[in-house]
Coordinates of C-alpha atoms (C1' of nucleotides) in Angstrom, one line a residue:
Chain M
M12 CA -34.6 -10.0 66.9
K13 CA -31.4 -10.0 64.9
E14 CA -30.2 -7.0 62.8
K15 CA -30.4 -7.8 59.2
Y16 CA -27.5 -7.5 56.8
Y17 CA -28.0 -7.8 53.0
I18 CA -24.9 -8.3 50.6
T19 CA -24.5 -8.8 47.3
T20 CA -21.9 -9.5 44.5
A21 CA -22.3 -8.4 40.9
I22 CA -23.9 -11.2 38.8
T23 CA -21.6 -13.0 36.7
Y24 CA -22.0 -12.6 32.8
A25 CA -22.9 -15.8 31.4
N26 CA -20.6 -15.5 28.0
A27 CA -17.8 -17.4 29.7
K28 CA -16.7 -19.3 32.5
P29 CA -15.6 -17.7 35.8
H30 CA -11.9 -16.9 36.3
I31 CA -9.7 -16.0 39.2
G32 CA -11.2 -12.4 38.9
H33 CA -14.7 -13.6 39.6
A34 CA -13.4 -15.9 42.5
Y35 CA -12.0 -13.2 44.3
E36 CA -15.1 -11.1 44.4
E37 CA -17.2 -13.8 45.5
I38 CA -14.7 -15.0 48.2
A39 CA -14.1 -11.5 49.2
T40 CA -17.9 -10.9 49.7
D41 CA -18.4 -14.4 51.3
V42 CA -15.8 -13.4 54.0
L43 CA -18.0 -10.4 54.8
A44 CA -20.7 -12.5 54.8
R45 CA -19.6 -15.1 57.1
W46 CA -18.0 -12.4 59.6
R47 CA -21.4 -10.8 59.8
R48 CA -23.3 -14.3 60.4
V49 CA -20.7 -15.2 63.2
T50 CA -21.1 -11.7 65.0
G51 CA -24.8 -12.3 65.0
Y52 CA -26.3 -10.5 62.1
D53 CA -29.1 -12.1 59.9
V54 CA -27.5 -12.2 56.8
Q55 CA -28.7 -12.4 53.2
F56 CA -26.1 -13.1 50.5
A57 CA -26.9 -12.8 47.0
T58 CA -25.2 -13.6 43.9
G59 CA -26.4 -15.0 40.4
S60 CA -25.9 -14.9 36.6
D61 CA -26.5 -12.1 34.0
E62 CA -27.9 -14.1 31.2
H63 CA -29.4 -11.8 28.9
S64 CA -27.6 -9.5 26.1
S65 CA -26.6 -10.1 22.4
N66 CA -23.1 -11.4 23.5
V67 CA -24.6 -14.4 25.4
E68 CA -26.9 -15.1 22.7
A69 CA -24.1 -15.0 20.2
R70 CA -22.0 -17.1 22.4
A71 CA -25.0 -19.8 22.4
R72 CA -25.3 -19.2 18.6
E73 CA -21.7 -20.3 18.3
L74 CA -22.0 -23.4 20.4
N75 CA -25.2 -24.3 18.5
Q76 CA -27.5 -24.2 21.6
P77 CA -30.8 -22.5 22.5
P78 CA -29.7 -19.5 24.5
Q79 CA -31.7 -20.7 27.8
E80 CA -30.2 -24.2 27.6
Y81 CA -26.7 -22.6 27.3
C82 CA -27.5 -20.3 30.1
D83 CA -28.9 -23.3 32.3
R84 CA -25.4 -24.8 31.7
M85 CA -23.7 -21.7 32.8
A86 CA -25.7 -21.0 35.7
E87 CA -24.6 -24.6 36.9
V88 CA -21.0 -23.9 36.0
F89 CA -21.2 -20.8 38.2
Q90 CA -22.9 -22.6 41.0
N91 CA -20.7 -25.6 41.1
T92 CA -17.7 -23.2 41.2
W93 CA -18.9 -21.0 44.1
Q94 CA -19.6 -24.2 46.0
A95 CA -16.2 -25.7 45.3
L96 CA -14.9 -22.1 46.6
N97 CA -17.2 -22.7 49.6
V98 CA -18.9 -19.5 48.8
S99 CA -22.0 -19.5 51.3
Y100 CA -24.6 -17.5 49.1
D101 CA -28.3 -17.6 50.2
Q102 CA -29.6 -16.7 46.9
F103 CA -28.8 -17.5 43.4
I104 CA -30.5 -15.1 41.1
R105 CA -30.6 -15.8 37.4
T106 CA -31.9 -12.8 35.3
S107 CA -33.7 -15.5 33.2
D108 CA -35.7 -16.6 36.1
K109 CA -39.5 -15.9 36.0
R110 CA -39.1 -13.9 39.4
H111 CA -36.5 -11.6 38.1
H112 CA -38.6 -11.1 34.8
Q113 CA -41.5 -10.0 36.9
A114 CA -39.4 -7.8 39.0
A115 CA -37.7 -6.2 36.1
K116 CA -41.2 -5.4 34.4
E117 CA -42.5 -4.0 37.6
I118 CA -39.6 -1.4 37.9
V119 CA -39.9 -0.6 34.7
R120 CA -43.9 -0.1 35.0
R121 CA -43.0 2.2 38.0
V122 CA -40.4 4.1 36.3
Q123 CA -43.0 4.9 33.5
A124 CA -45.4 5.6 35.9
A125 CA -43.4 8.2 37.2
G126 CA -42.7 9.7 33.8
D127 CA -39.1 9.0 33.7
I128 CA -39.3 6.9 30.5
Y129 CA -40.1 8.3 27.1
P130 CA -39.9 7.0 23.6
G131 CA -37.2 8.2 21.4
H132 CA -34.7 7.4 18.7
Y133 CA -31.2 6.3 18.6
E134 CA -28.9 6.5 15.8
G135 CA -25.2 6.3 15.2
W136 CA -22.6 4.2 13.7
Y137 CA -23.0 0.7 14.5
C138 CA -20.9 -2.7 14.0
N139 CA -22.8 -5.7 13.2
S140 CA -20.0 -7.7 14.8
C141 CA -19.8 -6.0 18.1
E142 CA -23.4 -5.2 18.0
N143 CA -22.7 -1.6 19.3
Y144 CA -22.8 1.9 18.7
Y145 CA -19.7 4.0 18.0
I146 CA -19.1 7.7 17.8
E147 CA -17.7 8.8 14.6
T148 CA -14.2 9.6 16.2
E149 CA -13.7 6.0 17.5
L150 CA -14.1 4.9 14.0
K151 CA -11.0 4.3 11.9
D152 CA -11.8 5.2 8.4
G153 CA -15.4 4.3 9.0
L154 CA -14.2 0.7 10.0
C155 CA -14.9 -0.7 13.3
P156 CA -12.0 -0.6 15.8
T157 CA -12.2 -4.0 17.0
H158 CA -13.3 -5.6 13.8
G159 CA -12.0 -3.6 11.2
I160 CA -15.3 -4.0 9.2
K161 CA -17.5 -1.2 7.9
A162 CA -19.9 0.6 10.2
V163 CA -23.2 1.3 9.1
W164 CA -25.6 4.1 10.1
L165 CA -28.3 2.6 11.9
S166 CA -31.5 4.3 13.6
E167 CA -33.7 2.4 16.1
E168 CA -36.7 3.5 18.0
N169 CA -36.1 3.1 21.8
Y170 CA -37.3 3.8 25.0
F171 CA -35.3 6.4 26.9
F172 CA -34.7 6.7 30.7
R173 CA -34.5 10.1 31.9
L174 CA -31.2 9.9 33.9
S175 CA -30.4 13.7 33.3
R176 CA -33.0 14.5 35.6
F177 CA -31.3 12.8 38.5
A178 CA -28.0 14.4 38.6
R179 CA -29.0 16.7 41.3
P180 CA -30.6 14.2 43.7
L181 CA -27.8 12.0 43.3
L182 CA -25.5 14.5 44.1
E183 CA -27.5 15.5 47.1
H184 CA -27.8 11.8 48.3
I185 CA -24.0 11.6 48.0
A186 CA -23.3 14.7 49.7
K187 CA -25.7 13.1 52.7
H188 CA -24.1 10.0 52.7
P189 CA -20.5 10.3 51.8
E190 CA -19.8 6.5 52.6
F191 CA -22.1 5.6 49.6
I192 CA -19.6 5.3 47.4
Q193 CA -16.4 3.2 48.3
P194 CA -13.4 3.6 48.2
V195 CA -12.6 7.3 47.6
S196 CA -10.8 6.6 44.2
R197 CA -14.4 5.4 42.9
Y198 CA -16.0 8.1 44.6
N199 CA -13.9 10.8 42.9
E200 CA -14.5 9.1 39.5
V201 CA -18.2 8.9 40.0
M202 CA -18.5 12.4 41.0
N203 CA -16.7 13.5 38.0
I204 CA -18.9 11.9 35.7
I205 CA -21.9 13.2 37.4
N206 CA -20.5 16.9 37.4
S207 CA -19.8 16.6 33.7
G208 CA -23.2 16.1 33.1
L209 CA -25.6 13.1 32.8
K210 CA -27.4 12.2 29.3
D211 CA -30.6 10.3 29.1
I212 CA -29.9 6.7 28.3
S213 CA -31.5 4.0 25.8
I214 CA -33.0 1.3 27.8
S215 CA -34.8 -1.0 25.1
R216 CA -33.5 -2.8 22.1
A217 CA -35.4 -4.0 19.1
S218 CA -32.5 -5.8 17.4
T219 CA -32.5 -9.0 19.5
Q220 CA -35.3 -11.2 21.3
W221 CA -33.2 -12.7 23.9
G222 CA -34.1 -10.6 26.9
I223 CA -37.0 -9.5 29.1
P224 CA -39.9 -8.1 26.9
F225 CA -40.7 -4.3 27.4
P226 CA -44.0 -4.2 29.3
D227 CA -46.8 -3.2 26.5
D228 CA -44.2 -3.3 23.7
P229 CA -43.2 -6.8 23.2
E230 CA -41.2 -5.6 20.1
H231 CA -38.6 -4.3 22.3
I232 CA -36.5 -5.8 25.1
I233 CA -35.2 -4.2 28.3
Y234 CA -31.4 -3.1 27.9
V235 CA -29.6 -5.4 29.6
W236 CA -27.8 -3.1 32.1
F237 CA -31.1 -1.7 33.0
E238 CA -32.6 -5.1 33.7
A239 CA -29.9 -6.8 35.2
L240 CA -29.2 -4.3 38.4
I241 CA -32.7 -5.2 39.4
N242 CA -31.5 -8.5 40.2
Y243 CA -30.6 -7.0 43.6
L244 CA -34.4 -6.6 44.2
S245 CA -35.7 -9.9 42.6
A246 CA -33.2 -12.0 44.8
I247 CA -34.9 -11.0 47.8
G248 CA -38.4 -11.4 46.8
F249 CA -39.5 -8.1 45.0
P250 CA -42.3 -7.8 43.9
D251 CA -44.1 -11.0 45.0
D252 CA -42.7 -11.6 48.4
M253 CA -42.9 -8.0 49.9
E254 CA -42.3 -9.1 53.5
T255 CA -39.0 -10.5 52.8
F256 CA -38.2 -7.7 50.6
N257 CA -38.9 -4.8 53.2
R258 CA -37.1 -7.0 55.8
F259 CA -33.5 -6.9 53.7
W260 CA -33.9 -3.9 51.5
P261 CA -32.1 -1.6 51.1
A262 CA -28.9 -3.6 50.7
D263 CA -26.2 -2.8 53.1
I264 CA -23.4 -3.3 50.4
H265 CA -23.0 -4.1 46.8
V266 CA -19.7 -5.6 46.2
I267 CA -18.7 -5.0 42.4
G268 CA -15.7 -4.7 40.2
K269 CA -14.3 -1.2 39.9
D270 CA -15.3 -1.2 36.1
I271 CA -19.1 -1.3 36.5
S272 CA -19.2 1.5 39.3
R273 CA -20.8 4.0 37.1
F274 CA -23.7 1.7 36.4
H275 CA -24.0 1.0 40.2
C276 CA -23.4 4.5 41.5
I277 CA -25.3 6.3 39.0
I278 CA -27.6 4.3 36.9
W279 CA -28.8 2.1 39.6
P280 CA -29.8 4.6 42.2
A281 CA -31.5 7.0 39.6
M282 CA -33.7 4.0 38.8
L283 CA -34.4 3.3 42.3
M284 CA -35.2 7.0 43.2
A285 CA -37.6 6.9 40.1
A286 CA -39.2 3.7 41.2
G287 CA -39.6 5.3 44.9
L288 CA -37.2 2.9 46.5
D289 CA -34.4 3.3 48.8
L290 CA -30.9 3.2 47.6
P291 CA -28.3 0.7 48.8
K292 CA -26.4 1.9 51.6
Q293 CA -22.9 1.2 50.1
V294 CA -21.3 0.4 46.8
F295 CA -18.0 -1.0 46.9
G296 CA -15.8 -1.2 43.8
H297 CA -13.0 -3.3 44.3
G298 CA -9.9 -3.7 42.5
F299 CA -8.9 -6.0 39.7
I300 CA -6.3 -8.9 39.9
H301 CA -3.3 -8.9 37.7
L302 CA -1.5 -11.9 36.8
K303 CA 2.2 -11.0 37.0
G304 CA 1.5 -7.4 36.0
E305 CA -1.0 -8.4 33.1
K306 CA -4.6 -7.7 33.0
I307 CA -6.8 -10.8 33.0
S308 CA -8.0 -10.9 29.5
K309 CA -9.7 -13.3 27.6
T310 CA -8.1 -12.5 24.4
R311 CA -4.9 -12.6 25.8
G312 CA -5.6 -16.2 27.2
N313 CA -4.0 -15.7 30.6
V314 CA -7.0 -16.5 32.4
L315 CA -6.5 -18.8 35.6
D316 CA -9.1 -21.0 36.4
P317 CA -9.7 -20.8 40.3
L318 CA -10.9 -24.4 40.0
E319 CA -7.5 -25.7 39.2
L320 CA -5.9 -23.7 41.9
V321 CA -8.4 -25.0 44.3
R322 CA -7.5 -28.7 43.1
A323 CA -3.9 -28.1 43.6
Y324 CA -3.5 -26.5 46.8
G325 CA -7.1 -26.7 48.3
V326 CA -10.1 -24.2 49.0
D327 CA -8.7 -22.6 52.3
P328 CA -5.4 -21.8 51.1
F329 CA -6.4 -20.5 47.9
R330 CA -9.1 -18.2 49.9
Y331 CA -6.5 -17.3 52.3
V332 CA -3.7 -16.3 49.8
L333 CA -6.1 -14.6 47.6
L334 CA -7.0 -12.1 50.4
A335 CA -3.8 -12.1 52.4
S336 CA -2.1 -9.6 50.3
G337 CA -2.7 -6.5 48.4
N338 CA -5.7 -4.1 49.2
F339 CA -9.0 -4.7 48.0
A340 CA -9.7 -1.1 47.0
G341 CA -6.7 -1.2 44.9
D342 CA -5.4 -3.7 42.0
R343 CA -3.5 -6.3 43.1
D344 CA -0.9 -8.6 41.5
F345 CA -1.4 -12.6 41.9
S346 CA 0.9 -15.5 40.8
E347 CA 1.0 -19.0 41.6
E348 CA 4.5 -18.4 42.9
E349 CA 2.8 -16.3 45.4
M350 CA 0.3 -18.9 46.2
V351 CA 3.0 -21.3 47.0
E352 CA 5.2 -19.0 49.0
R353 CA 2.4 -17.7 51.3
Y354 CA 0.9 -21.1 51.6
N355 CA 4.6 -22.4 52.6
S356 CA 5.3 -19.4 55.0
D357 CA 2.2 -18.6 56.4
L358 CA 0.1 -21.6 56.5
A359 CA 2.5 -24.5 56.9
N360 CA 5.4 -22.7 58.6
D361 CA 3.6 -20.3 61.1
M362 CA 0.3 -21.5 61.6
G363 CA 0.2 -25.2 60.9
N364 CA 3.8 -25.8 62.6
L365 CA 2.5 -23.6 65.5
L366 CA -0.4 -26.1 66.0
N367 CA 1.7 -29.1 65.5
R368 CA 4.3 -28.1 67.8
T369 CA 2.2 -27.0 70.7
L370 CA 0.2 -30.1 70.4
T371 CA 3.3 -32.4 70.6
M372 CA 4.3 -30.4 73.7
V373 CA 0.8 -31.1 75.3
E374 CA 1.3 -34.5 74.6
K375 CA 4.7 -34.7 76.3
Y376 CA 4.4 -32.1 79.2
C377 CA 0.8 -32.1 80.1
E378 CA -0.3 -35.9 79.6
G379 CA -2.3 -34.8 76.1
R380 CA -4.8 -32.8 78.0
V381 CA -5.5 -29.0 78.3
P382 CA -4.0 -28.0 81.4
K383 CA -5.5 -26.2 84.3
P384 CA -4.4 -22.4 84.1
P385 CA -3.3 -20.9 87.4
E386 CA -6.3 -19.7 89.7
A387 CA -9.1 -20.9 87.4
K388 CA -11.5 -19.4 89.8
D389 CA -10.1 -15.6 88.7
L390 CA -10.5 -16.7 85.1
T391 CA -14.2 -17.2 85.5
V392 CA -14.3 -13.9 87.0
M393 CA -12.5 -12.8 84.0
S394 CA -15.2 -14.0 81.7
D395 CA -17.9 -12.1 83.2
L396 CA -15.8 -8.8 82.6
S397 CA -16.6 -9.7 78.9
M398 CA -18.3 -6.5 78.5
M399 CA -14.8 -4.8 78.5
P400 CA -12.7 -7.6 76.7
E401 CA -9.9 -5.0 76.4
L402 CA -9.8 -4.6 80.0
Q403 CA -9.7 -8.2 81.1
W404 CA -6.0 -8.4 81.2
R405 CA -6.0 -5.9 83.9
M406 CA -8.3 -6.9 86.4
P407 CA -7.5 -9.8 88.8
E408 CA -4.5 -9.4 91.0
I409 CA -3.2 -12.7 90.1
W410 CA -2.4 -11.6 86.7
E411 CA -0.5 -8.6 88.1
E412 CA 1.4 -10.9 90.0
L413 CA 2.1 -12.9 87.3
E414 CA 2.9 -10.1 85.1
K415 CA 5.8 -9.5 87.3
S416 CA 7.3 -13.0 87.3
T417 CA 6.2 -14.2 83.7
P418 CA 6.1 -11.1 81.5
Q419 CA 6.1 -12.7 78.1
D420 CA 3.1 -14.8 79.3
M421 CA 1.2 -11.5 79.7
T422 CA 2.3 -9.7 76.5
L423 CA 0.8 -12.6 74.6
R424 CA -2.4 -12.3 76.3
K425 CA -2.7 -8.6 75.7
T426 CA -2.3 -9.2 72.0
A427 CA -4.9 -12.1 72.0
V428 CA -7.2 -10.0 74.2
N429 CA -7.0 -6.9 71.7
L430 CA -7.6 -9.1 68.7
Y431 CA -11.4 -8.6 68.5
S432 CA -11.7 -4.7 68.1
M433 CA -8.9 -4.6 65.8
F434 CA -9.9 -7.5 63.6
D435 CA -13.5 -6.1 63.5
Q436 CA -12.3 -2.6 62.6
A437 CA -10.1 -4.0 59.8
M438 CA -13.2 -6.0 58.3
E439 CA -15.4 -3.0 58.4
K440 CA -13.1 -1.3 56.3
M441 CA -12.7 -4.0 53.8
D442 CA -9.0 -4.3 54.8
F443 CA -8.8 -8.2 54.4
S444 CA -5.1 -8.4 54.5
G445 CA -5.2 -6.1 57.3
A446 CA -7.5 -8.4 59.3
L447 CA -5.3 -11.3 58.6
A448 CA -2.2 -9.8 59.2
I449 CA -3.4 -9.0 62.9
V450 CA -4.3 -12.7 63.3
W451 CA -0.9 -13.6 62.0
N452 CA 0.8 -11.3 64.2
L453 CA -0.5 -13.2 67.2
V454 CA 0.6 -16.3 65.6
K455 CA 4.0 -15.0 65.0
Q456 CA 4.0 -13.9 68.6
A457 CA 3.1 -17.2 69.8
N458 CA 6.0 -18.7 68.0
K459 CA 8.4 -16.3 69.4
Y460 CA 6.7 -17.0 72.9
I461 CA 7.5 -20.6 72.8
E462 CA 11.2 -19.7 72.0
E463 CA 11.2 -17.3 74.9
S464 CA 9.8 -19.5 77.4
S465 CA 11.3 -22.6 76.4
P466 CA 8.7 -25.0 77.6
W467 CA 11.2 -28.1 77.4
S468 CA 13.6 -26.4 79.9
L469 CA 10.5 -25.4 82.2
F470 CA 9.3 -28.8 82.0
K471 CA 12.6 -30.6 82.5
Q472 CA 13.6 -28.3 85.5
G473 CA 9.8 -28.8 86.8
K474 CA 9.9 -24.9 87.4
K475 CA 7.2 -23.5 89.3
I476 CA 5.6 -20.0 89.0
E477 CA 7.4 -17.7 91.4
G478 CA 5.4 -17.9 94.9
H479 CA 3.0 -20.6 93.6
D480 CA 2.8 -24.3 93.6
Y481 CA 2.2 -24.2 89.8
D482 CA 4.2 -25.7 87.1
H483 CA 5.2 -23.0 84.7
V484 CA 5.0 -25.3 81.7
N485 CA 1.2 -25.8 82.1
L486 CA 0.5 -21.8 82.0
V487 CA 2.7 -21.8 78.8
M488 CA 0.9 -24.8 77.3
Y489 CA -2.7 -23.3 78.4
N490 CA -1.7 -20.0 76.6
L491 CA -0.7 -21.3 73.6
L492 CA -3.5 -23.6 73.3
E493 CA -5.9 -20.5 73.8
V494 CA -4.3 -18.5 71.3
L495 CA -4.6 -21.4 68.7
R496 CA -8.4 -21.6 69.7
L497 CA -8.6 -17.9 69.0
V498 CA -6.8 -18.0 65.7
A499 CA -9.3 -20.9 64.7
L500 CA -12.2 -18.9 65.4
Y501 CA -10.7 -15.6 63.7
I502 CA -9.7 -17.2 60.5
H503 CA -13.1 -19.1 59.9
P504 CA -14.6 -16.3 57.6
F505 CA -11.5 -16.8 55.5
M506 CA -11.1 -20.6 56.0
P507 CA -14.2 -22.0 57.0
G508 CA -13.0 -25.7 56.6
T509 CA -9.7 -25.0 58.6
T510 CA -11.4 -23.9 61.8
P511 CA -13.1 -27.4 62.7
R512 CA -10.0 -29.2 61.8
I513 CA -8.0 -27.1 64.3
L514 CA -10.7 -27.2 67.0
A515 CA -10.9 -31.1 66.7
Q516 CA -7.2 -31.4 67.0
M517 CA -7.6 -29.4 70.1
G518 CA -10.2 -31.9 71.5
Y519 CA -13.5 -30.2 70.6
A520 CA -16.4 -32.0 69.1
P521 CA -16.7 -31.8 65.4
E522 CA -19.9 -29.8 65.3
Q523 CA -18.8 -27.2 67.9
K524 CA -20.4 -23.9 67.4
F525 CA -19.2 -20.5 68.4
E526 CA -20.0 -17.0 68.2
F527 CA -18.2 -13.6 68.4
P528 CA -17.6 -11.7 70.6
E529 CA -18.2 -14.1 73.6
D530 CA -16.2 -16.9 72.5
S531 CA -13.3 -14.7 71.7
Y532 CA -12.7 -14.0 75.2
W533 CA -9.7 -15.2 76.9
G534 CA -10.1 -18.3 79.0
R535 CA -13.0 -20.1 77.3
L536 CA -11.0 -23.0 76.6
P537 CA -12.1 -25.7 79.0
S538 CA -9.2 -27.4 80.8
G539 CA -8.7 -31.2 81.2
Q540 CA -9.8 -31.8 77.6
K541 CA -8.2 -34.4 75.9
I542 CA -6.4 -33.1 72.6
A543 CA -6.4 -35.4 69.3
K544 CA -3.1 -34.4 67.5
G545 CA -3.7 -35.5 63.6
E546 CA -1.8 -34.9 60.4
P547 CA -0.2 -31.4 59.8
L548 CA -2.9 -28.9 58.5
F549 CA -1.1 -27.9 55.7
P550 CA 1.9 -29.9 54.6
R551 CA 4.9 -27.9 53.1
I552 CA 4.8 -27.7 49.3
E553 CA 7.9 -28.7 47.6
R554 CA 8.8 -26.1 45.1
D555 CA 10.0 -28.5 42.6
K556 CA 6.8 -30.3 42.3
V557 CA 4.8 -26.9 41.9
L558 CA 6.6 -25.6 38.7
K559 CA 4.8 -27.6 36.1
P560 CA 6.2 -28.9 32.9
Chain V
rC11 C1' -6.8 13.5 22.8
rG12 C1' -9.9 12.4 27.1
rC13 C1' -10.5 10.2 31.9
rG14 C1' -8.6 7.1 36.0
rG15 C1' -4.6 4.3 38.8
rG16 C1' 0.4 3.8 39.8
rG17 C1' 6.2 4.4 40.0
rU18 C1' 9.4 3.2 47.7
rG19 C1' 15.7 -1.8 49.4
rG20 C1' 15.9 -8.3 45.0
rA21 C1' 10.0 -9.5 44.7
rG22 C1' 5.3 -8.0 46.7
rC23 C1' 3.1 -4.1 49.6
rA24 C1' 3.0 0.0 54.2
rA25 C1' 3.5 4.9 56.0
rU26 C1' -3.2 12.0 59.8
rG27 C1' 3.8 16.7 56.6
rG28 C1' 7.6 15.0 61.7
rU29 C1' 13.6 9.2 63.2
rA30 C1' 11.0 5.5 55.7
rG31 C1' 8.2 0.2 58.1
rC32 C1' 6.0 -5.0 56.7
rU33 C1' 6.1 -9.9 54.5
rC34 C1' 8.9 -12.9 51.5
rG35 C1' 13.8 -13.7 49.7
rU36 C1' 19.4 -13.1 51.0
rU37 C1' 23.8 -13.9 54.9
rG38 C1' 25.6 -15.2 59.7
rG39 C1' 24.3 -17.4 64.2
rG40 C1' 20.9 -19.8 68.0
rC41 C1' 17.3 -23.7 69.6
rU42 C1' 15.6 -28.8 69.3
rC43 C1' 8.7 -28.9 71.1
rA44 C1' 7.8 -28.7 65.7
rU45 C1' 6.0 -29.5 58.8
rA46 C1' 14.7 -28.6 56.9
rA47 C1' 9.8 -25.8 60.6
rC48 C1' 11.0 -22.0 64.9
rC49 C1' 13.8 -17.6 67.0
rC50 C1' 17.7 -13.9 67.0
rA51 C1' 21.0 -10.5 64.2
rA52 C1' 22.8 -8.5 59.5
rA53 C1' 23.1 -6.8 54.8
rG54 C1' 19.9 -4.3 51.2
rG55 C1' 16.5 2.5 49.7
rU56 C1' 19.8 9.6 48.1
rU57 C1' 11.3 6.9 48.1
rG58 C1' 10.8 7.9 38.9
rC59 C1' 13.2 13.3 37.4
rU60 C1' 13.4 18.8 38.2
rG61 C1' 12.0 23.0 40.7
rG62 C1' 8.8 25.2 44.7
rU63 C1' 6.0 25.8 49.7
rU64 C1' 7.9 24.4 54.8
rC65 C1' 11.6 24.4 61.0
rA66 C1' 10.4 19.8 58.4
rA67 C1' 8.3 16.7 51.9
rG68 C1' 7.5 9.6 50.2
rU69 C1' 3.7 12.9 51.9
rC70 C1' 1.6 19.3 49.6
rC71 C1' 2.2 22.6 44.8
rA72 C1' 4.0 23.1 39.3
rG73 C1' 6.3 20.8 35.3
rC74 C1' 8.3 16.7 33.0
rC75 C1' 9.5 11.0 32.1
rC76 C1' 7.8 6.0 32.4
rC77 C1' 3.9 2.0 33.4
rC78 C1' -1.1 0.4 33.5
rG79 C1' -6.2 0.7 33.1
rC80 C1' -11.2 2.8 31.0
rA81 C1' -13.2 4.3 26.6
rA82 C1' -13.7 -1.3 22.9
rC83 C1' -15.2 -9.2 24.9
rC84 C1' -13.5 -9.5 30.6
rA85 C1' -14.7 -8.9 38.4

RNA sequence: CGCGGGGUGGAGCAAUGGUAGCUCGUUGGGCUCAUAACCCAAAGGUUGCUGGUUCAAGUCCAGCCCCCGCAACCA
């Protein structure tokens, strides 16, 4: 049986349509999910929408719609957006789903039964516009700092979650599992918060109706955060389908934005402990996207619609550029200029052009078929050495011989053969730009290799490999095609639509399936296959056309 | 005020205390298989400031300056 892998994004808040920041998280998580799938895991990838809370209710009221109807529409917008971005989620969980209601109530009951919920009351300065409490020092002359209206002293009867009790168990758990909170900067942050003391938190609201009723007290609804986190359980069947649930829980990773790490690294694990469930193995709080140094902000109005970028540049280029620079742990800057630059330099010039020029040469020098590599017999032997791919290049004597006469060919092969472990390591560290850089290093090397071996003159001279009756140009072309095949495979998690396009031009059937690591071994490209050169993968974008009026 | 993240060649980013690298851009040259693409070379940095520790500091310590985020809609 395959090993399971359960991965989630944060569910999207239904008060506005998704912007590029949401897309960033969805795409990054999708890349991880896809990589796990091709490397043989049984993956569940869950995402969804967070639909309760007074903000959502207020937004619906503004639009003169019942909250449920409004949320139905938003959930559709989210799903359409993720599909347009080619996000391969398995579950889309809505917090207004019946199954989620059941899960949330069940968790509250369990935590209650454990004695970690008690009735109490909450009071403080309350702004009717933000529907939020403030502490005295936050107010400016008794006025709400955001709305400038008078705050009122309000007192509410609420249920409280005994969060304070969990400081010690949390610290113990983190000590035992230091990888629980990633990256380190988030870890430090969370440790600071825990060490400075945890207070019990109010987990019910009586002021609104839009939410999940508190078990046995329908006057109250469950506070959104407390309830929303439970989506990670309801998405995989809790509490109805415990078989599926038990297969996939605990989550292997929650991918979230750095701003909500305290909820995921403190409240959430405490809730799970209280309810007697295992904790997720890891929470990764990624950095934010800034647009030309500025924070994305609805009030600033600089939100970039991911769908517009997809329309202008294509899904795969968008996905690529989003993850090809910066680092996922820290913040990263993005601009449409960067989009165009990286599209042109990496996709059009480096990779697209490599495919194009290679296929042209195969047509001219090899009659449009994948040439036979020298001593195909030995190549088969090499595939059997697949258990140690990093040793492949050393084994057969033929290659040692070749190395003497054609050192460039061997250098290229070595790079290609070492790809898998390096790529996998980068993915393990959530280093997307690093993983792509590793692949692009091979692409660049292949372009250089063409220059150094100049197949056009090998062909004109009919040059043979030293000591063999074998046209050197065929070796060069085979190596290039093999590099392209590997590149196509490795970029699949990032650019799932591009892989089949490359393979098709190389003569594969459209439905060609592959898996790692087997298909990443050198020499899997069958010779004799007729190539089918097509249109350039990524035609260059002319700068002038881009800069909008 | 508090907490957190940063300040590295024109731009965006890297560097277990040990010759400061990468991508893009710029300049010059080369090639002709290719999407005016590709390859080579060069220019461009006293790593925010000031002290300190060390044989050795972008990296550690102290102080200061500046930018950004959280706290307060937004991954």
